[in-house]
mmCIF file of C-alpha atoms in Angstrom:
data_model
loop_
_atom_site.group_PDB
_atom_site.id
_atom_site.type_symbol
_atom_site.label_atom_id
_atom_site.label_comp_id
_atom_site.label_asym_id
_atom_site.label_seq_id
_atom_site.Cartn_x
_atom_site.Cartn_y
_atom_site.Cartn_z
ATOM 1 C CA UNK I 1 59.327 104.895 -20.140
ATOM 2 C CA UNK I 2 55.901 103.515 -20.950
ATOM 3 C CA UNK I 3 52.795 104.049 -18.836
ATOM 4 C CA UNK I 4 51.048 100.997 -17.413
ATOM 5 C CA UNK I 5 47.385 100.664 -16.496
ATOM 6 C CA UNK I 6 45.008 98.016 -15.190
ATOM 7 C CA UNK I 7 41.296 97.547 -15.904
ATOM 8 C CA UNK I 8 39.130 95.745 -13.340
ATOM 9 C CA UNK I 9 35.576 94.737 -14.345
ATOM 10 C CA UNK I 10 33.289 94.388 -11.314
ATOM 11 C CA UNK I 11 29.856 92.835 -10.952
ATOM 12 C CA UNK I 12 28.354 92.204 -7.506
ATOM 13 C CA UNK I 13 31.738 91.440 -5.965
ATOM 14 C CA UNK I 14 32.121 91.123 -2.205
ATOM 15 C CA UNK I 15 33.896 94.175 -0.771
ATOM 16 C CA UNK I 16 36.503 92.033 1.000
ATOM 17 C CA UNK I 17 37.461 90.486 -2.344
ATOM 18 C CA UNK I 18 37.716 93.917 -4.001
ATOM 19 C CA UNK I 19 39.911 95.204 -1.171
ATOM 20 C CA UNK I 20 42.188 92.145 -1.505
ATOM 21 C CA UNK I 21 42.349 92.751 -5.258
ATOM 22 C CA UNK I 22 43.180 96.467 -4.945
ATOM 23 C CA UNK I 23 45.654 95.938 -2.113
ATOM 24 C CA UNK I 24 47.592 93.564 -4.366
ATOM 25 C CA UNK I 25 47.859 96.401 -6.927
ATOM 26 C CA UNK I 26 48.852 99.160 -4.515
ATOM 27 C CA UNK I 27 51.405 97.011 -2.680
ATOM 28 C CA UNK I 28 53.511 96.197 -5.753
ATOM 29 C CA UNK I 29 57.287 96.615 -5.708
ATOM 30 C CA UNK I 30 56.697 98.984 -8.658
ATOM 31 C CA UNK I 31 53.397 100.766 -9.193
ATOM 32 C CA UNK I 32 51.068 101.016 -12.171
ATOM 33 C CA UNK I 33 50.157 104.464 -13.492
ATOM 34 C CA UNK I 34 46.393 103.965 -13.779
ATOM 35 C CA UNK I 35 43.761 101.834 -12.067
ATOM 36 C CA UNK I 36 40.298 101.797 -13.631
ATOM 37 C CA UNK I 37 37.378 99.968 -12.038
ATOM 38 C CA UNK I 38 34.372 99.402 -14.322
ATOM 39 C CA UNK I 39 31.187 98.453 -12.495
ATOM 40 C CA UNK I 40 29.060 96.390 -14.871
ATOM 41 C CA UNK I 41 25.627 97.240 -13.459
ATOM 42 C CA UNK I 42 25.995 95.849 -9.927
ATOM 43 C CA UNK I 43 22.881 95.921 -7.755
ATOM 44 C CA UNK I 44 22.355 98.777 -5.278
ATOM 45 C CA UNK I 45 23.424 96.537 -2.403
ATOM 46 C CA UNK I 46 26.921 96.258 -3.892
ATOM 47 C CA UNK I 47 27.160 99.812 -5.246
ATOM 48 C CA UNK I 48 27.125 101.168 -1.710
ATOM 49 C CA UNK I 49 30.620 99.660 -1.320
ATOM 50 C CA UNK I 50 32.158 102.304 -3.568
ATOM 51 C CA UNK I 51 32.180 104.972 -0.863
ATOM 52 C CA UNK I 52 34.547 102.773 1.153
ATOM 53 C CA UNK I 53 36.579 101.945 -1.959
ATOM 54 C CA UNK I 54 37.018 105.632 -2.862
ATOM 55 C CA UNK I 55 38.082 106.407 0.684
ATOM 56 C CA UNK I 56 40.655 103.584 0.820
ATOM 57 C CA UNK I 57 41.926 103.891 -2.782
ATOM 58 C CA UNK I 58 41.434 107.531 -3.875
ATOM 59 C CA UNK I 59 43.649 107.188 -6.971
ATOM 60 C CA UNK I 60 41.468 104.490 -8.532
ATOM 61 C CA UNK I 61 39.071 105.730 -11.207
ATOM 62 C CA UNK I 62 35.560 104.239 -10.988
ATOM 63 C CA UNK I 63 33.240 104.015 -14.005
ATOM 64 C CA UNK I 64 29.636 102.820 -13.958
ATOM 65 C CA UNK I 65 27.823 101.209 -16.869
ATOM 66 C CA UNK I 66 24.634 99.244 -17.453
ATOM 67 C CA UNK I 67 24.992 95.472 -17.235
ATOM 68 C CA UNK I 68 26.525 94.620 -20.625
ATOM 69 C CA UNK I 69 28.954 91.861 -19.726
ATOM 70 C CA UNK I 70 32.629 91.529 -18.880
ATOM 71 C CA UNK I 71 33.914 92.156 -22.407
ATOM 72 C CA UNK I 72 32.122 95.503 -22.686
ATOM 73 C CA UNK I 73 33.326 96.484 -19.203
ATOM 74 C CA UNK I 74 36.930 95.800 -20.235
ATOM 75 C CA UNK I 75 36.601 97.727 -23.495
ATOM 76 C CA UNK I 76 34.976 100.618 -21.631
ATOM 77 C CA UNK I 77 37.981 100.649 -19.330
ATOM 78 C CA UNK I 78 40.330 100.688 -22.338
ATOM 79 C CA UNK I 79 38.484 103.712 -23.760
ATOM 80 C CA UNK I 80 39.233 105.590 -20.524
ATOM 81 C CA UNK I 81 42.856 104.475 -20.199
ATOM 82 C CA UNK I 82 45.860 106.567 -21.280
ATOM 83 C CA UNK I 83 48.568 103.953 -20.706
ATOM 84 C CA UNK I 84 50.560 102.260 -23.477
ATOM 85 C CA UNK I 85 50.429 98.837 -21.807
ATOM 86 C CA UNK I 86 47.265 97.302 -20.361
ATOM 87 C CA UNK I 87 46.683 94.646 -17.729
ATOM 88 C CA UNK I 88 43.373 93.080 -16.751
ATOM 89 C CA UNK I 89 42.524 91.864 -13.267
ATOM 90 C CA UNK I 90 39.304 90.195 -12.158
ATOM 91 C CA UNK I 91 37.837 91.737 -9.019
ATOM 92 C CA UNK I 92 38.031 88.559 -6.918
ATOM 93 C CA UNK I 93 41.625 87.722 -7.911
ATOM 94 C CA UNK I 94 44.991 89.266 -7.034
ATOM 95 C CA UNK I 95 48.589 89.809 -8.164
ATOM 96 C CA UNK I 96 51.910 88.718 -6.778
ATOM 97 C CA UNK I 97 53.810 91.691 -5.425
ATOM 98 C CA UNK I 98 56.458 91.577 -8.188
ATOM 99 C CA UNK I 99 54.087 91.351 -11.178
ATOM 100 C CA UNK I 100 54.390 94.961 -12.350
ATOM 101 C CA UNK I 101 58.160 95.143 -11.852
ATOM 102 C CA UNK I 102 58.752 91.853 -13.702
ATOM 103 C CA UNK I 103 56.599 92.793 -16.688
ATOM 104 C CA UNK I 104 57.879 96.371 -16.876
ATOM 105 C CA UNK I 105 61.453 95.129 -17.243
ATOM 106 C CA UNK I 106 60.448 92.996 -20.229
ATOM 107 C CA UNK I 107 58.273 95.679 -21.841
ATOM 108 C CA UNK I 108 60.898 98.428 -21.565
ATOM 109 C CA UNK I 109 63.647 96.231 -22.979
ATOM 110 C CA UNK I 110 61.807 94.237 -25.678
ATOM 111 C CA UNK I 111 58.509 96.096 -26.425
ATOM 112 C CA UNK I 112 56.423 92.998 -27.231
ATOM 113 C CA UNK I 113 52.792 93.289 -28.323
ATOM 114 C CA UNK I 114 51.800 90.752 -25.660
ATOM 115 C CA UNK I 115 53.598 89.337 -22.637
ATOM 116 C CA UNK I 116 52.206 85.981 -21.496
ATOM 117 C CA UNK I 117 52.772 84.836 -17.919
ATOM 118 C CA UNK I 118 51.646 82.055 -15.583
ATOM 119 C CA UNK I 119 49.178 81.931 -12.710
ATOM 120 C CA UNK I 120 48.490 80.188 -9.452
ATOM 121 C CA UNK I 121 45.051 78.673 -9.016
ATOM 122 C CA UNK I 122 44.013 79.097 -5.383
ATOM 123 C CA UNK I 123 40.892 77.749 -3.691
ATOM 124 C CA UNK I 124 38.933 79.331 -0.844
ATOM 125 C CA UNK I 125 41.005 77.372 1.708
ATOM 126 C CA UNK I 126 44.297 78.747 0.401
ATOM 127 C CA UNK I 127 45.448 75.635 -1.495
ATOM 128 C CA UNK I 128 47.314 76.669 -4.640
ATOM 129 C CA UNK I 129 48.290 74.985 -7.889
ATOM 130 C CA UNK I 130 50.840 76.435 -10.304
ATOM 131 C CA UNK I 131 49.651 76.521 -13.931
ATOM 132 C CA UNK I 132 52.332 76.915 -16.582
ATOM 133 C CA UNK I 133 52.735 76.423 -20.328
ATOM 134 C CA UNK I 134 54.179 72.950 -20.805
ATOM 135 C CA UNK I 135 57.487 72.370 -22.612
ATOM 136 C CA UNK I 136 58.104 76.103 -23.145
ATOM 137 C CA UNK I 137 60.679 78.291 -21.431
ATOM 138 C CA UNK I 138 60.760 82.084 -21.086
ATOM 139 C CA UNK I 139 61.341 83.791 -24.422
ATOM 140 C CA UNK I 140 59.754 84.732 -27.736
ATOM 141 C CA UNK I 141 56.843 82.592 -28.935
ATOM 142 C CA UNK I 142 55.797 81.861 -32.504
ATOM 143 C CA UNK I 143 52.484 80.516 -33.800
ATOM 144 C CA UNK I 144 53.884 76.998 -34.249
ATOM 145 C CA UNK I 145 54.410 76.961 -30.482
ATOM 146 C CA UNK I 146 51.158 78.623 -29.438
ATOM 147 C CA UNK I 147 48.549 77.084 -31.757
ATOM 148 C CA UNK I 148 48.728 73.532 -30.308
ATOM 149 C CA UNK I 149 48.189 75.065 -26.852
ATOM 150 C CA UNK I 150 45.301 77.199 -28.112
ATOM 151 C CA UNK I 151 43.578 74.215 -29.731
ATOM 152 C CA UNK I 152 43.922 71.641 -26.982
ATOM 153 C CA UNK I 153 44.049 73.401 -23.607
ATOM 154 C CA UNK I 154 42.733 76.358 -21.619
ATOM 155 C CA UNK I 155 46.198 77.664 -20.705
ATOM 156 C CA UNK I 156 45.986 80.734 -22.972
ATOM 157 C CA UNK I 157 42.302 81.510 -22.412
ATOM 158 C CA UNK I 158 42.548 84.345 -19.907
ATOM 159 C CA UNK I 159 43.337 87.955 -20.803
ATOM 160 C CA UNK I 160 44.319 88.374 -17.146
ATOM 161 C CA UNK I 161 47.553 86.436 -17.708
ATOM 162 C CA UNK I 162 48.704 88.809 -20.431
ATOM 163 C CA UNK I 163 50.068 92.345 -20.583
ATOM 164 C CA UNK I 164 48.958 93.867 -23.876
ATOM 165 C CA UNK I 165 49.913 96.934 -25.869
ATOM 166 C CA UNK I 166 46.953 99.297 -26.015
ATOM 167 C CA UNK I 167 47.721 99.942 -29.686
ATOM 168 C CA UNK I 168 47.120 96.235 -30.403
ATOM 169 C CA UNK I 169 43.746 96.365 -28.647
ATOM 170 C CA UNK I 170 42.803 99.470 -30.634
ATOM 171 C CA UNK I 171 43.855 97.734 -33.848
ATOM 172 C CA UNK I 172 41.584 94.794 -32.976
ATOM 173 C CA UNK I 173 38.759 96.865 -31.472
ATOM 174 C CA UNK I 174 36.251 96.317 -34.310
ATOM 175 C CA UNK I 175 36.684 92.531 -34.108
ATOM 176 C CA UNK I 176 36.574 92.589 -30.304
ATOM 177 C CA UNK I 177 33.271 94.467 -30.289
ATOM 178 C CA UNK I 178 31.754 91.924 -32.701
ATOM 179 C CA UNK I 179 32.629 88.917 -30.539
ATOM 180 C CA UNK I 180 29.497 87.099 -29.293
ATOM 181 C CA UNK I 181 28.308 87.581 -25.723
ATOM 182 C CA UNK I 182 28.900 84.490 -23.583
ATOM 183 C CA UNK I 183 28.190 83.896 -19.902
ATOM 184 C CA UNK I 184 31.406 81.883 -19.763
ATOM 185 C CA UNK I 185 34.124 81.973 -22.397
ATOM 186 C CA UNK I 186 34.247 85.646 -23.424
ATOM 187 C CA UNK I 187 37.716 85.791 -21.903
ATOM 188 C CA UNK I 188 38.988 83.198 -24.351
ATOM 189 C CA UNK I 189 37.407 84.887 -27.376
ATOM 190 C CA UNK I 190 39.071 88.185 -26.498
ATOM 191 C CA UNK I 191 42.410 86.531 -25.730
ATOM 192 C CA UNK I 192 42.566 84.521 -28.962
ATOM 193 C CA UNK I 193 41.478 87.503 -31.059
ATOM 194 C CA UNK I 194 44.401 89.532 -29.683
ATOM 195 C CA UNK I 195 46.938 86.712 -30.041
ATOM 196 C CA UNK I 196 45.904 86.271 -33.679
ATOM 197 C CA UNK I 197 46.765 89.923 -34.424
ATOM 198 C CA UNK I 198 50.001 90.180 -32.419
ATOM 199 C CA UNK I 199 53.362 90.163 -34.205
ATOM 200 C CA UNK I 200 55.638 89.943 -31.140
ATOM 201 C CA UNK I 201 54.652 87.661 -28.237
ATOM 202 C CA UNK I 202 56.931 87.022 -25.266
ATOM 203 C CA UNK I 203 56.407 84.360 -22.588
ATOM 204 C CA UNK I 204 57.593 84.876 -19.012
ATOM 205 C CA UNK I 205 57.547 81.596 -17.098
ATOM 206 C CA UNK I 206 56.546 82.812 -13.664
ATOM 207 C CA UNK I 207 53.193 82.583 -11.782
ATOM 208 C CA UNK I 208 52.429 86.275 -11.270
ATOM 209 C CA UNK I 209 48.619 86.113 -11.277
ATOM 210 C CA UNK I 210 46.631 84.584 -8.413
ATOM 211 C CA UNK I 211 43.313 83.173 -9.574
ATOM 212 C CA UNK I 212 40.945 82.637 -6.639
ATOM 213 C CA UNK I 213 38.634 79.716 -7.406
ATOM 214 C CA UNK I 214 35.108 80.338 -6.129
ATOM 215 C CA UNK I 215 32.869 77.251 -6.022
ATOM 216 C CA UNK I 216 29.798 79.447 -6.512
ATOM 217 C CA UNK I 217 31.072 81.320 -9.577
ATOM 218 C CA UNK I 218 29.555 81.157 -13.071
ATOM 219 C CA UNK I 219 32.437 79.075 -14.385
ATOM 220 C CA UNK I 220 32.121 76.442 -11.627
ATOM 221 C CA UNK I 221 28.311 76.085 -11.405
ATOM 222 C CA UNK I 222 25.950 74.273 -13.796
ATOM 223 C CA UNK I 223 24.004 76.423 -16.251
ATOM 224 C CA UNK I 224 21.358 74.902 -18.498
ATOM 225 C CA UNK I 225 22.430 76.994 -21.505
ATOM 226 C CA UNK I 226 26.129 76.409 -20.839
ATOM 227 C CA UNK I 227 26.418 74.155 -23.881
ATOM 228 C CA UNK I 228 25.996 77.200 -26.153
ATOM 229 C CA UNK I 229 29.093 78.799 -24.641
ATOM 230 C CA UNK I 230 31.092 75.596 -25.151
ATOM 231 C CA UNK I 231 29.996 75.170 -28.778
ATOM 232 C CA UNK I 232 30.616 78.807 -29.717
ATOM 233 C CA UNK I 233 33.952 79.159 -27.923
ATOM 234 C CA UNK I 234 35.338 75.837 -29.184
ATOM 235 C CA UNK I 235 34.294 76.644 -32.750
ATOM 236 C CA UNK I 236 35.864 80.104 -32.473
ATOM 237 C CA UNK I 237 39.229 78.769 -31.306
ATOM 238 C CA UNK I 238 39.332 76.367 -34.274
ATOM 239 C CA UNK I 239 38.351 79.092 -36.751
ATOM 240 C CA UNK I 240 41.028 81.472 -35.404
ATOM 241 C CA UNK I 241 43.779 78.865 -35.509
ATOM 242 C CA UNK I 242 42.807 77.675 -39.002
ATOM 243 C CA UNK I 243 42.957 81.285 -40.209
ATOM 244 C CA UNK I 244 46.569 81.511 -39.033
ATOM 245 C CA UNK I 245 48.013 78.230 -40.293
ATOM 246 C CA UNK I 246 47.196 74.787 -41.678
ATOM 247 C CA UNK I 247 46.221 72.343 -38.926
ATOM 248 C CA UNK I 248 47.512 68.809 -39.490
ATOM 249 C CA UNK I 249 45.312 65.774 -38.832
ATOM 250 C CA UNK I 250 47.137 64.760 -35.639
ATOM 251 C CA UNK I 251 46.596 68.158 -34.008
ATOM 252 C CA UNK I 252 43.017 68.280 -35.289
ATOM 253 C CA UNK I 253 42.377 64.936 -33.609
ATOM 254 C CA UNK I 254 43.706 66.315 -30.317
ATOM 255 C CA UNK I 255 41.456 69.357 -30.741
ATOM 256 C CA UNK I 256 38.346 67.195 -31.176
ATOM 257 C CA UNK I 257 39.359 65.056 -28.192
ATOM 258 C CA UNK I 258 39.614 68.220 -26.067
ATOM 259 C CA UNK I 259 36.240 69.413 -27.388
ATOM 260 C CA UNK I 260 34.591 66.121 -26.462
ATOM 261 C CA UNK I 261 36.115 66.244 -22.973
ATOM 262 C CA UNK I 262 34.558 69.679 -22.511
ATOM 263 C CA UNK I 263 31.093 69.025 -23.941
ATOM 264 C CA UNK I 264 30.801 65.567 -22.342
ATOM 265 C CA UNK I 265 31.323 67.117 -18.888
ATOM 266 C CA UNK I 266 28.310 69.313 -19.619
ATOM 267 C CA UNK I 267 26.294 66.304 -20.883
ATOM 268 C CA UNK I 268 27.038 64.326 -17.720
ATOM 269 C CA UNK I 269 25.929 67.242 -15.537
ATOM 270 C CA UNK I 270 22.803 67.807 -17.638
ATOM 271 C CA UNK I 271 21.672 64.194 -17.347
ATOM 272 C CA UNK I 272 22.064 64.364 -13.557
ATOM 273 C CA UNK I 273 19.653 67.319 -13.269
ATOM 274 C CA UNK I 274 16.483 65.843 -11.779
ATOM 275 C CA UNK I 275 14.531 69.114 -12.036
ATOM 276 C CA UNK I 276 15.035 69.483 -15.807
ATOM 277 C CA UNK I 277 12.261 68.045 -18.010
ATOM 278 C CA UNK I 278 13.266 65.034 -20.136
ATOM 279 C CA UNK I 279 12.098 66.728 -23.340
ATOM 280 C CA UNK I 280 14.276 69.763 -22.608
ATOM 281 C CA UNK I 281 17.246 67.457 -22.030
ATOM 282 C CA UNK I 282 16.586 65.663 -25.315
ATOM 283 C CA UNK I 283 16.253 68.939 -27.220
ATOM 284 C CA UNK I 284 19.575 70.183 -25.825
ATOM 285 C CA UNK I 285 21.350 66.908 -26.630
ATOM 286 C CA UNK I 286 19.983 67.053 -30.180
ATOM 287 C CA UNK I 287 21.255 70.637 -30.525
ATOM 288 C CA UNK I 288 24.730 69.518 -29.463
ATOM 289 C CA UNK I 289 24.572 66.554 -31.844
ATOM 290 C CA UNK I 290 23.492 68.776 -34.766
ATOM 291 C CA UNK I 291 26.048 71.511 -34.052
ATOM 292 C CA UNK I 292 28.621 72.357 -36.704
ATOM 293 C CA UNK I 293 31.543 71.370 -34.515
ATOM 294 C CA UNK I 294 30.161 67.936 -33.548
ATOM 295 C CA UNK I 295 29.213 67.132 -37.142
ATOM 296 C CA UNK I 296 32.717 68.143 -38.241
ATOM 297 C CA UNK I 297 34.093 65.833 -35.574
ATOM 298 C CA UNK I 298 32.041 62.912 -36.939
ATOM 299 C CA UNK I 299 33.093 63.551 -40.539
ATOM 300 C CA UNK I 300 36.809 64.153 -39.992
ATOM 301 C CA UNK I 301 39.519 61.667 -40.881
ATOM 302 C CA UNK I 302 41.539 62.868 -37.888
ATOM 303 C CA UNK I 303 42.085 60.340 -35.114
ATOM 304 C CA UNK I 304 40.529 61.550 -31.882
ATOM 305 C CA UNK I 305 41.165 59.489 -28.787
ATOM 306 C CA UNK I 306 39.662 58.726 -25.383
ATOM 307 C CA UNK I 307 41.846 58.099 -22.362
ATOM 308 C CA UNK I 308 39.381 55.670 -20.723
ATOM 309 C CA UNK I 309 37.023 52.944 -21.947
ATOM 310 C CA UNK I 310 34.086 54.602 -20.171
ATOM 311 C CA UNK I 311 34.641 57.862 -22.098
ATOM 312 C CA UNK I 312 34.717 55.935 -25.366
ATOM 313 C CA UNK I 313 31.448 54.215 -24.425
ATOM 314 C CA UNK I 314 29.842 57.565 -23.575
ATOM 315 C CA UNK I 315 30.894 58.935 -26.969
ATOM 316 C CA UNK I 316 29.545 55.932 -28.887
ATOM 317 C CA UNK I 317 26.198 56.147 -27.097
ATOM 318 C CA UNK I 318 25.935 59.878 -27.755
ATOM 319 C CA UNK I 319 27.080 59.501 -31.369
ATOM 320 C CA UNK I 320 24.222 57.051 -31.971
ATOM 321 C CA UNK I 321 21.810 59.221 -29.964
ATOM 322 C CA UNK I 322 21.117 56.537 -27.368
ATOM 323 C CA UNK I 323 20.459 59.250 -24.789
ATOM 324 C CA UNK I 324 18.351 57.166 -22.409
ATOM 325 C CA UNK I 325 20.925 54.387 -22.360
ATOM 326 C CA UNK I 326 23.658 56.981 -21.813
ATOM 327 C CA UNK I 327 21.757 58.350 -18.808
ATOM 328 C CA UNK I 328 21.402 54.827 -17.373
ATOM 329 C CA UNK I 329 25.114 54.102 -17.854
ATOM 330 C CA UNK I 330 26.116 57.376 -16.184
ATOM 331 C CA UNK I 331 23.764 56.754 -13.266
ATOM 332 C CA UNK I 332 25.125 53.235 -12.789
ATOM 333 C CA UNK I 333 28.687 54.543 -12.975
ATOM 334 C CA UNK I 334 27.898 57.188 -10.358
ATOM 335 C CA UNK I 335 26.359 54.570 -8.048
ATOM 336 C CA UNK I 336 29.448 52.367 -8.358
ATOM 337 C CA UNK I 337 31.761 55.288 -7.583
ATOM 338 C CA UNK I 338 29.740 56.107 -4.466
ATOM 339 C CA UNK I 339 29.892 52.597 -3.028
ATOM 340 C CA UNK I 340 31.845 52.653 0.210
ATOM 341 C CA UNK I 341 33.989 49.559 0.542
ATOM 342 C CA UNK I 342 34.327 48.551 4.211
ATOM 343 C CA UNK I 343 37.898 48.451 5.431
ATOM 344 C CA UNK I 344 39.175 45.151 6.730
ATOM 345 C CA UNK I 345 40.074 45.013 10.371
ATOM 346 C CA UNK I 346 43.686 44.628 11.338
#
């Protein structure tokens, strides 16, 4: 029998969310052997919560560190974990009650390096959406199956939807420590690094993880420097996949289309920011234009596509650096979308 542990990075998390998170661990049909909470430099206001947490969950081990980011908090937890298999859980999310039992059965029988599983995306009102890997059933996964998903979607980004052998993490530890610090996207870097080193990957098609979407979180709010995270993380995923296999032109085109979808969302939000100086906006847009990934996109023979005429227009304007005209087009589009058409009387 293997031992199973979970690492929970925490930074300024509401105590009700932490209690929901921990209750989902301690009310499993089968228990984990270790629970490690790593506080990543929360403010004093939030640190006072740990007295209540220790009282309610005395078996959980709590570690404090200076604010170094989520990746370092997770690796710190790994250093203090004795289990052979590791799970990660964000402090404002939760597990389905059968997560541990389901994954244990697979691990004990098949001993994979990584077990992938699905999640439910739940908003603050309780609405949920099931996210699954498309066109794949439960079973062993090879790189030919996973690389198209890695290049074109976010479905494999999270380390929280994976159970991982600790020995694999230790094998990759030097590379994990060298990964760049991102405000948003560190999860994906860590996940792809581990997938690239795994020899046996199993997929279990069941939504065991419950991701609670918070409209005020880092990933859902606009950050002026957010473009850096997009450029670095998108470049990293391409570099990892290219190191594993040869990417054909069709898949490369889909990758660039997905990249443009991601960076254009940032561009649209940036141009809407009335408090940001025009020169700062222009400088940021020029940085995106000059980035390695965008220049590679312009020079490739791969066919990238746009699913709407308006997205194609936005790309052409950006490609030719008509930033002011792009801002005008986006503003006009927004005005049109906000027009309320009066309903005809019956």
